[in-house]
Tab-separated table of C-alpha atoms and ligand atoms in Angstrom:
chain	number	residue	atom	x	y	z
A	1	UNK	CA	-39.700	-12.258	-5.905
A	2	UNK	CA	-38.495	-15.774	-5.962
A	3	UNK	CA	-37.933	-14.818	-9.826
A	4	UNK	CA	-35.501	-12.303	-9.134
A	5	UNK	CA	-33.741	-13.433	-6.589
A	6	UNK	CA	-32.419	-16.401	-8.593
A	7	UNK	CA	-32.373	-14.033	-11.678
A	8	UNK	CA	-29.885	-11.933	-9.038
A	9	UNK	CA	-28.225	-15.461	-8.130
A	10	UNK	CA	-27.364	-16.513	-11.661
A	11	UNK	CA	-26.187	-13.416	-12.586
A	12	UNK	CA	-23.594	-13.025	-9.564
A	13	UNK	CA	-22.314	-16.365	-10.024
A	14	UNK	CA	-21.695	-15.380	-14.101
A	15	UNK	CA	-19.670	-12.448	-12.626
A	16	UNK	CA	-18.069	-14.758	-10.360
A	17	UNK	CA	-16.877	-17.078	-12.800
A	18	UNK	CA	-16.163	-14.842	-15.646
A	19	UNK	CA	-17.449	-11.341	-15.700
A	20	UNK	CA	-14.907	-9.548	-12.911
A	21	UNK	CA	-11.706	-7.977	-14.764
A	22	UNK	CA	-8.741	-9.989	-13.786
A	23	UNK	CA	-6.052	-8.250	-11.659
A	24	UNK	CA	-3.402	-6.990	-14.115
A	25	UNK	CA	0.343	-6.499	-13.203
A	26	UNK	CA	1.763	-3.395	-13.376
A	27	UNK	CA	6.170	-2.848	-13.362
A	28	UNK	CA	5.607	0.800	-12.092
A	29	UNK	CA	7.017	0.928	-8.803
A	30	UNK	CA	9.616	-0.290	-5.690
A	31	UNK	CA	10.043	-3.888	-5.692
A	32	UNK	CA	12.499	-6.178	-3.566
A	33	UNK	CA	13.886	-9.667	-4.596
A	34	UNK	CA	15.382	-12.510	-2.887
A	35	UNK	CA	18.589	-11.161	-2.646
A	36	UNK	CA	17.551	-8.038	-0.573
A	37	UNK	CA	17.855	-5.555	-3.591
A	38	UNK	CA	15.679	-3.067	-4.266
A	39	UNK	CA	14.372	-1.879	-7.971
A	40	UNK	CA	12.447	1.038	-8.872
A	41	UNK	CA	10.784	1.182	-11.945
A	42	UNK	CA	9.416	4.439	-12.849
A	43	UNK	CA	6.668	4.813	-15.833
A	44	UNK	CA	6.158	2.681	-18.345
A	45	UNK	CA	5.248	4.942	-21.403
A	46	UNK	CA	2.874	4.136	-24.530
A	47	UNK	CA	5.321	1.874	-26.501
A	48	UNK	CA	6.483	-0.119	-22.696
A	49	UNK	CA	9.876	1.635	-22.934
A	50	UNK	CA	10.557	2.600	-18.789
A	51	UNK	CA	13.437	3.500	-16.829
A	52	UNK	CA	14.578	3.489	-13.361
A	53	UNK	CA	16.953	2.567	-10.288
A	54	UNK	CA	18.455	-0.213	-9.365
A	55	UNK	CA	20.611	-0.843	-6.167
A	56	UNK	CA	22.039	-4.319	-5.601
A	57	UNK	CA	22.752	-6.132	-1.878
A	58	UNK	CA	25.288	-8.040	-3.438
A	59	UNK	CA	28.369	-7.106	-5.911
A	60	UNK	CA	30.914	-9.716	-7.423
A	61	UNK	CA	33.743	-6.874	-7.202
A	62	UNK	CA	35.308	-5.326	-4.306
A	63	UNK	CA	33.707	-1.956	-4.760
A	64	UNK	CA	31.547	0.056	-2.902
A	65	UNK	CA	28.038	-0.818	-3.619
A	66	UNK	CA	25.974	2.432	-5.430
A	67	UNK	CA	22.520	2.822	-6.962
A	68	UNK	CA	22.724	2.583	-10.804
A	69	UNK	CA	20.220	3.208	-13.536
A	70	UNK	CA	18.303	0.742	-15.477
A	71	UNK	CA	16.232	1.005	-18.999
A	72	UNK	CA	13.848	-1.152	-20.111
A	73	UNK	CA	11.215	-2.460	-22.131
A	74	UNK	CA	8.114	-4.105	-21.775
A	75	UNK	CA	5.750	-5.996	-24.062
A	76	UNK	CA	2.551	-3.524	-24.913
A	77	UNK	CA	1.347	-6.000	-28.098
A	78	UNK	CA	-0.161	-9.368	-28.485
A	79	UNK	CA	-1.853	-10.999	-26.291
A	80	UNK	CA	0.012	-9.785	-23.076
A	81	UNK	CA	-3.511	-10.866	-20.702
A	82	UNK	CA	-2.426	-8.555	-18.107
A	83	UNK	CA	0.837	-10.612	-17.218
A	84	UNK	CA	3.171	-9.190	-19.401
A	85	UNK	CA	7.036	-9.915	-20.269
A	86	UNK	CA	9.644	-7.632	-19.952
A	87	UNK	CA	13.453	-7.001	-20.367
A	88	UNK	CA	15.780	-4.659	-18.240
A	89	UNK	CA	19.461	-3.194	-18.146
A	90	UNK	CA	21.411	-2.462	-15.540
A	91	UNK	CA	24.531	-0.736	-16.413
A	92	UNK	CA	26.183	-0.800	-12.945
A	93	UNK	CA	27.556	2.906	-12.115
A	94	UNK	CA	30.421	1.141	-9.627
A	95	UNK	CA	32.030	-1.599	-11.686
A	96	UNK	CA	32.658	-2.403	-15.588
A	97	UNK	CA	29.691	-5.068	-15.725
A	98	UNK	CA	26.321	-5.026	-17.239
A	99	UNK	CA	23.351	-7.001	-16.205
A	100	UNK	CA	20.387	-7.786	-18.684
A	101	UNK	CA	17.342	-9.071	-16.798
A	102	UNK	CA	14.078	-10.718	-18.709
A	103	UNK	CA	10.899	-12.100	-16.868
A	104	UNK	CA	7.724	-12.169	-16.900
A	105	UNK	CA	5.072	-9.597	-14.149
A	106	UNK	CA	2.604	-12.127	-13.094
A	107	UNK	CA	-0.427	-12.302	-10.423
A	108	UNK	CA	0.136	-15.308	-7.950
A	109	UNK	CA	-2.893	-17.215	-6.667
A	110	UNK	CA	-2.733	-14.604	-3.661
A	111	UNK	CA	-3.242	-11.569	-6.011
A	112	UNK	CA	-0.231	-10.428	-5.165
A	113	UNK	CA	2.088	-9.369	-8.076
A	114	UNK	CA	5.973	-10.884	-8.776
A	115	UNK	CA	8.083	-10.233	-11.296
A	116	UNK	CA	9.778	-13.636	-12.077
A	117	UNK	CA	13.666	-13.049	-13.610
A	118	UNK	CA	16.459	-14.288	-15.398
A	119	UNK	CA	19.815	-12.736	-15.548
A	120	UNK	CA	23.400	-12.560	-17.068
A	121	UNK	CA	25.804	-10.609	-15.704
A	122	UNK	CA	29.007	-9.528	-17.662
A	123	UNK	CA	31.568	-8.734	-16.262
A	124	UNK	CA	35.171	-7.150	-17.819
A	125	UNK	CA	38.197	-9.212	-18.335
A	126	UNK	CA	41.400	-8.467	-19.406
A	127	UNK	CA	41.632	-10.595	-22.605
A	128	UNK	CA	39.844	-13.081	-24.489
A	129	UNK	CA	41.307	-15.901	-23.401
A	130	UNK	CA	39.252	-15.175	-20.210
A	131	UNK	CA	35.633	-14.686	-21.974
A	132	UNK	CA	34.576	-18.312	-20.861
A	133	UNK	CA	34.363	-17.006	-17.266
A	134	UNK	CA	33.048	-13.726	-18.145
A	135	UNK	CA	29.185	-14.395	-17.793
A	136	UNK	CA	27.279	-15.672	-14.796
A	137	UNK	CA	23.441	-16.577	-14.909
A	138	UNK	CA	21.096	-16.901	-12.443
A	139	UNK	CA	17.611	-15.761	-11.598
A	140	UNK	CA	15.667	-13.509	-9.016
A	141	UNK	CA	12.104	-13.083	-7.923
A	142	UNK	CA	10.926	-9.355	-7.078
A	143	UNK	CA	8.014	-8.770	-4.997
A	144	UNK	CA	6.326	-4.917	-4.801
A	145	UNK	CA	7.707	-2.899	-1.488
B	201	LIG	C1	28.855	-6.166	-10.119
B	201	LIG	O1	29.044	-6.935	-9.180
B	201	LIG	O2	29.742	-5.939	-10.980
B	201	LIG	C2	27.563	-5.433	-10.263
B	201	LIG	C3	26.484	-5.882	-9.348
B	201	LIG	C4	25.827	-7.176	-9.828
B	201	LIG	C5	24.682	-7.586	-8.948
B	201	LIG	C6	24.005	-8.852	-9.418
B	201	LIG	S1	23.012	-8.598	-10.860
B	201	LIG	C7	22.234	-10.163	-10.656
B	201	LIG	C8	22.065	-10.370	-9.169
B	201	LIG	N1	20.794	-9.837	-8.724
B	201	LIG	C9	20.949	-8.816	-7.891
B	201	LIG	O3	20.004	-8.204	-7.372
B	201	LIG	N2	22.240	-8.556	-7.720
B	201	LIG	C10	23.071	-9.495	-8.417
C-alpha cells in the first residue's frame, strides 16, 4: 500500500513537471487589442495560410471607418513549440493604405493566449518627395474576445 501510494506520488509529480501537454496557441478566432479593434481570424489551413476581418477603432484619414479583409500566414515548420509566429495584411477597404502586421501567438503565465504585434502602416502620397512620411510603426497586443 505504502508502495503504491508513493509509486502514485512520483508518478503525478513526473506529470506535473513534465508529462502534461503544454497549452498551445491557436490564431483561429475574435481577438481585441489595445486600441479597441477587433480581428477575426478565420481557419488556419494545412500550410498556416488564413484569412479574415479586420475592423480598426482608429483611422489616420478622415474616412468613415469599415471592416476590411486581412490574409495571412502563419509558421506550420520548425520548431514552432506551440507559440508560433505569424504575419498579416490588412488592405484597408476605406482608404489607400496597407498595414502588414508580424508577431508572435504566445501563452502568458495566466494561460491565457496574446498575440504580441508589430506594424507598418503605408499610407498614399502624392509624390516621392513625400515617401519619408509615408510609413508609421508601432505595435499592438490582441487578446481572444
Ligand atoms: C488608415 O487609417 O488608413 C487605415 C486604418 C489604420 C489603422 C491602424 S493599423 C495599425 C493600428 N492598429 C489598429 O488596430 N489600428 C491602427
Amino acid at each position: 500500500m505504502v508502495q503504491a501510494t508513493s509509486f502514485l506520488l512520483v508518478l503525478f509529480l513526473t506529470l506535473g513537471a513534465h508529462g502534461l501537454p503544454a497549452k498551445k496557441c491557436s490564431l483561429t478566432g475574435r481577438w481585441v487589442n489595445d486600441l479597441g479593434s477587433n480581428m477575426t481570424i478565420e481557419s488556419v489551413n494545412a500550410n498556416g495560410v488564413f484569412a479574415g476581418s479586420y475592423h480598426t477603432a482608429v483611422t489616420a484619414t478622415s474616412n468613415e471607418i469599415k471592416v476590411s479583409p486581412l490574409q495571412g500566414s502563419q509558421q506550420k515548420g520548425y520548431n514552432q513549440k506551440g507559440q508560433p509566429t505569424f504575419g498579416f495584411t490588412v488592405n484597408w477597404s476605406f482608404s489607400d493604405s496597407i498595414t502588414v502586421f508580424t508577431g508572435q501567438c504566445f501563452v502568458d503565465d495566466d494561460g491565457k493566449e496574446v498575440l504580441k504585434t508589430m506594424w507598418l502602416l503605408r499610407s498614399r502620397v502624392e509624390n516621392i518627395k513625400s515617401d519619408w512620411k509615408a510609413t508609421r510603426v508601432g505595435n499592438n497586443v490582441f487578446t481572444r474576445l
